[in-house]
Amino acid sequence: MPVRAFVFPGQGSQAVGMGKELAAAFPVARETFEEVDEALKQNLSRLIFEGPAEELTLTANAQPALMAVSLAVVRVLAREGGLRVAEGCALVAGHSLGEYSALAAADSFTVTEAARLLRLRGEAMQKAVPPGEGAMAALLGIEADEARAVCAEAASGEVVEVANDNGGGQVVISGAAAAVERAIAAAKARGVKRAIPLAVSAPFHCALMAPAAEAMAKALAATPPRPPVVPLVPNVTATPTDDPEEIRDLLIRQVTGTVRWRESVAAMKEAGVDTVVELGAGKVLAGLVKRIDPELTALSVGTPGEIEAFLKTV
């Protein structure tokens, strides 16, 4: 029997129309989208299914939207296939906002709680830095330690830090716009293959997000996580935990901290996982897992067809 980890995508995986087939095919998926709409007092599902894309991409919309699609998949697997998270996987993990999806899947938050926390998180992250003052860039063909050295060299008293260690030679940096530009130049001088400025609305996962971390500290004090039914591999430490106090602390630190995805995948393998199943929109995480460790089986489950094929293997 495969030992599975369920993983949940982050921002950038959103696309207009995601989850639409699910909602059409499965009543429990429809109910999940309706629950998120009710929690936010907004017809988010219509925005998810019909767009416009620029509105869906707004951080405050994209974060709860991606969680809604992931949790719709989780509930379809449980209702249609009898595959519940507690028995179906050994660990859960998520990329940035996906950590909230993972915790909701593992009954640490309700869907309503996760939707409201992610709406607040998205708004707080957006407000933390005025538009145009921050930037992010993907560096390809570099490992995290060298990227940290590049950031240190380019900082000149400004913030520029490793935001995501995605593995497979892909590192995302984040910080003040001018410092990110200097880091791109420094990376190219070191022979980095490509440095791509990212079209993001704020510099996530760096020290400039401190105001958003404070907002999440207050929100998570009011809505603390419960013990998850299976351990979480957190972004901040990449060490599995099911301690709700530690999880709450790590969710606060995650706002300014590095998403240690490469190390998270290594931790899953070390814990005996041989199959990583991405639940929700897109195929970004499955692709990263394959690059990080080709020995792991990685698959994406987000459409009715993918759910049907996956349930046949369970």
XYZ file of C-alpha atoms in Angstrom:
314
model
C 0.000 0.000 0.000
C 1.367 3.453 -0.840
C 2.176 5.789 2.047
C 0.688 9.112 0.993
C 1.079 12.768 1.827
C -1.706 15.121 0.745
C -0.368 18.536 -0.309
C -2.214 21.747 -1.132
C -1.294 24.439 -3.694
C -0.516 28.092 -3.039
C -1.008 31.374 -4.848
C -0.198 31.257 -8.536
C -2.172 28.030 -9.077
C -5.482 29.899 -9.429
C -7.268 29.992 -12.786
C -10.742 31.146 -13.776
C -12.981 28.089 -14.046
C -11.120 25.991 -11.480
C -13.524 23.776 -9.546
C -16.417 24.462 -11.939
C -16.562 20.856 -13.215
C -16.341 19.612 -9.630
C -19.289 21.732 -8.529
C -21.314 20.551 -11.541
C -20.508 16.879 -10.920
C -20.691 16.554 -7.129
C -23.245 18.059 -4.705
C -20.698 18.024 -1.848
C -18.337 20.199 -3.921
C -21.190 22.638 -4.585
C -21.954 22.720 -0.853
C -18.289 23.525 -0.101
C -18.277 26.530 -2.442
C -21.586 27.707 -0.947
C -20.108 27.404 2.552
C -17.156 29.627 1.578
C -19.514 32.142 -0.069
C -21.568 32.263 3.138
C -18.467 32.585 5.361
C -17.194 35.577 3.354
C -20.604 37.098 2.561
C -19.444 37.236 -1.066
C -20.285 35.262 -4.207
C -16.691 34.068 -4.454
C -17.728 30.912 -6.311
C -19.056 32.975 -9.233
C -15.726 34.831 -9.364
C -13.864 31.488 -9.278
C -15.952 29.962 -12.057
C -16.449 33.011 -14.305
C -13.755 35.567 -13.449
C -12.615 38.189 -14.273
C -9.076 36.849 -13.831
C -7.638 40.121 -12.476
C -10.179 40.103 -9.645
C -9.622 36.428 -8.838
C -5.855 37.056 -8.745
C -6.222 39.669 -5.988
C -4.562 38.153 -2.928
C -7.636 38.508 -0.717
C -9.694 36.518 -3.273
C -7.098 34.034 -4.529
C -6.255 32.708 -1.066
C -9.756 31.607 0.047
C -10.581 30.589 -3.544
C -7.720 28.102 -3.753
C -8.635 26.704 -0.340
C -12.265 26.268 -1.478
C -11.224 24.209 -4.512
C -8.857 22.054 -2.433
C -11.455 21.374 0.244
C -14.082 20.580 -2.385
C -11.716 17.868 -3.667
C -11.087 16.574 -0.122
C -14.820 16.290 0.525
C -15.539 14.601 -2.810
C -12.868 11.987 -2.049
C -14.498 11.366 1.332
C -18.128 11.305 0.113
C -17.643 9.499 -3.213
C -14.690 7.263 -2.409
C -14.790 6.887 1.364
C -11.222 8.234 1.446
C -10.857 10.350 4.555
C -7.714 12.291 5.406
C -7.255 10.485 8.752
C -6.939 7.088 7.020
C -5.922 8.175 3.523
C -2.585 9.828 4.218
C 0.251 9.936 6.733
C 1.011 13.672 6.514
C -0.407 16.910 5.099
C 1.433 20.004 3.876
C 0.651 23.129 1.885
C 2.587 25.784 0.010
C 2.089 29.124 1.819
C -1.713 29.668 1.944
C -1.981 25.933 1.168
C -0.983 25.308 4.769
C -4.447 26.552 5.796
C -6.047 24.208 3.237
C -3.968 21.344 4.671
C -5.087 22.181 8.208
C -8.749 22.462 7.164
C -8.441 19.087 5.406
C -7.019 17.659 8.648
C -9.902 19.119 10.751
C -7.659 21.665 12.487
C -9.871 24.470 11.122
C -13.395 24.354 9.710
C -13.818 25.476 6.102
C -15.573 28.620 7.389
C -12.672 29.409 9.759
C -10.064 28.799 7.037
C -11.957 31.020 4.560
C -12.179 33.909 7.029
C -8.547 33.554 8.145
C -7.349 33.511 4.537
C -9.441 36.534 3.593
C -7.890 38.434 6.504
C -4.409 37.101 5.665
C -4.758 38.164 2.035
C -5.940 41.659 2.965
C -3.220 42.067 5.605
C -0.459 40.936 3.232
C -1.738 43.303 0.558
C -1.812 46.263 2.971
C 1.602 45.591 4.539
C 3.604 47.223 1.721
C 2.397 50.086 -0.543
C 2.007 49.075 -4.231
C 5.246 49.305 -6.200
C 7.540 49.350 -3.158
C 8.054 45.583 -3.028
C 8.909 42.907 -5.583
C 9.545 39.198 -5.994
C 11.637 37.270 -8.521
C 12.227 33.617 -9.352
C 15.880 32.587 -9.722
C 16.377 29.427 -11.786
C 19.515 27.317 -11.566
C 20.496 28.252 -8.015
C 20.172 26.580 -4.605
C 18.881 28.279 -1.469
C 22.255 28.818 0.243
C 23.710 30.622 -2.763
C 20.480 32.631 -3.133
C 20.848 33.743 0.506
C 24.400 34.879 -0.269
C 23.110 36.816 -3.299
C 20.475 38.502 -1.100
C 23.056 39.432 1.547
C 25.298 40.919 -1.161
C 22.429 42.915 -2.726
C 20.645 44.154 0.409
C 22.571 47.424 1.052
C 20.460 48.048 4.138
C 17.170 47.103 2.438
C 15.164 43.898 2.783
C 15.696 41.122 0.231
C 15.300 37.524 1.377
C 14.654 33.974 0.172
C 10.857 33.634 0.156
C 10.481 30.114 -1.299
C 13.017 27.306 -1.555
C 11.015 25.364 -4.133
C 13.747 22.848 -4.942
C 15.042 21.686 -8.289
C 17.166 24.823 -8.538
C 14.197 27.191 -8.207
C 14.359 29.845 -5.491
C 12.023 32.835 -5.136
C 13.346 36.025 -3.529
C 11.270 38.842 -2.040
C 11.806 42.314 -0.640
C 12.158 45.989 -1.461
C 11.879 46.567 -5.224
C 15.340 48.120 -5.646
C 16.997 45.407 -3.538
C 15.326 42.654 -5.593
C 16.624 44.336 -8.773
C 20.150 44.370 -7.316
C 19.794 40.699 -6.336
C 18.723 39.784 -9.885
C 21.870 41.511 -11.215
C 24.058 39.800 -8.594
C 22.534 36.401 -9.410
C 23.191 36.880 -13.127
C 26.783 37.870 -12.347
C 27.143 34.509 -10.567
C 25.945 32.669 -13.657
C 22.323 32.037 -12.685
C 20.495 30.804 -15.779
C 17.358 32.924 -15.484
C 15.962 35.549 -13.141
C 12.299 36.310 -13.703
C 10.477 39.212 -11.984
C 7.113 37.893 -10.752
C 3.794 39.665 -11.325
C 2.764 39.818 -7.665
C 0.919 42.479 -5.733
C 3.199 42.433 -2.657
C 6.567 40.995 -1.488
C 5.394 37.873 0.353
C 7.427 35.816 2.851
C 9.953 38.441 3.866
C 10.449 40.846 6.799
C 8.352 43.540 5.057
C 5.289 41.383 5.866
C 5.680 41.997 9.642
C 2.405 44.007 9.876
C 0.546 41.063 8.298
C 2.163 38.666 10.789
C 0.852 40.863 13.635
C -2.636 40.767 12.110
C -2.485 36.964 11.887
C -1.289 36.702 15.494
C -4.487 38.466 16.588
C -6.698 36.442 14.238
C -5.193 33.108 15.325
C -5.547 34.052 18.993
C -9.284 34.406 18.332
C -9.472 31.300 16.074
C -6.776 28.877 17.255
C -6.150 25.626 15.372
C -7.267 22.304 16.845
C -4.999 19.204 16.763
C -4.922 17.932 13.156
C -6.001 14.326 12.507
C -2.606 13.698 10.863
C 0.615 15.690 11.375
C 1.398 18.779 9.307
C 4.779 19.397 7.671
C 4.999 23.174 8.227
C 6.622 25.621 5.798
C 8.738 27.273 8.504
C 10.444 24.220 10.048
C 9.805 21.346 7.579
C 9.463 19.123 10.674
C 6.135 17.257 11.149
C 3.994 18.399 14.089
C 0.469 17.911 15.408
C 0.812 20.323 18.336
C -1.839 23.054 17.878
C 0.131 25.660 19.888
C 3.203 25.102 17.727
C 1.075 25.183 14.562
C -0.431 28.523 15.579
C 3.046 29.983 16.203
C 4.317 28.641 12.868
C 1.354 30.095 10.946
C 2.287 33.528 12.322
C 5.987 33.064 11.523
C 5.129 31.733 8.064
C 3.938 35.187 6.903
C 7.502 36.573 7.054
C 9.369 33.232 6.858
C 10.752 31.151 4.005
C 8.538 28.455 2.501
C 10.940 25.512 2.863
C 9.270 23.308 0.273
C 12.377 21.373 -0.795
C 13.068 20.385 2.816
C 9.370 19.648 3.406
C 9.384 17.094 0.586
C 12.569 15.545 2.012
C 10.866 15.334 5.443
C 7.864 13.553 3.903
C 10.153 10.963 2.322
C 12.084 10.533 5.558
C 8.763 9.834 7.321
C 8.120 6.955 4.906
C 5.950 8.734 2.307
C 6.336 7.349 -1.223
C 3.358 9.070 -2.923
C 2.602 12.801 -2.816
C -0.924 13.739 -3.925
C -1.656 17.388 -4.748
C -5.323 18.166 -4.037
C -6.844 21.240 -5.693
C -6.125 23.563 -8.596
C -3.238 23.101 -11.000
C -0.211 20.818 -10.978
C 2.529 23.089 -9.593
C 3.376 21.106 -6.460
C 3.362 17.703 -8.182
C 5.838 19.153 -10.698
C 8.080 20.478 -7.923
C 7.983 17.134 -6.074
C 9.093 15.273 -9.207
C 12.013 17.678 -9.645
C 13.018 17.513 -5.976
C 12.938 13.709 -5.746
C 12.206 11.614 -8.856
C 11.888 8.511 -6.636
C 8.616 9.842 -5.214
C 5.343 9.272 -7.053
C 3.609 12.641 -7.487
C 0.149 13.239 -8.885
C -2.431 16.017 -9.062
C -6.093 15.418 -8.240
C -8.409 18.322 -8.952
C -10.941 17.430 -11.662
C -13.739 14.823 -11.759
C -11.649 12.693 -14.144
C -8.572 12.879 -11.914
C -10.663 12.025 -8.848
C -12.175 9.002 -10.598
C -8.727 7.757 -11.727
C -7.212 8.318 -8.273
C -10.021 6.522 -6.412
C -9.434 3.432 -8.583
C -5.892 3.225 -7.172
C -6.973 3.509 -3.528
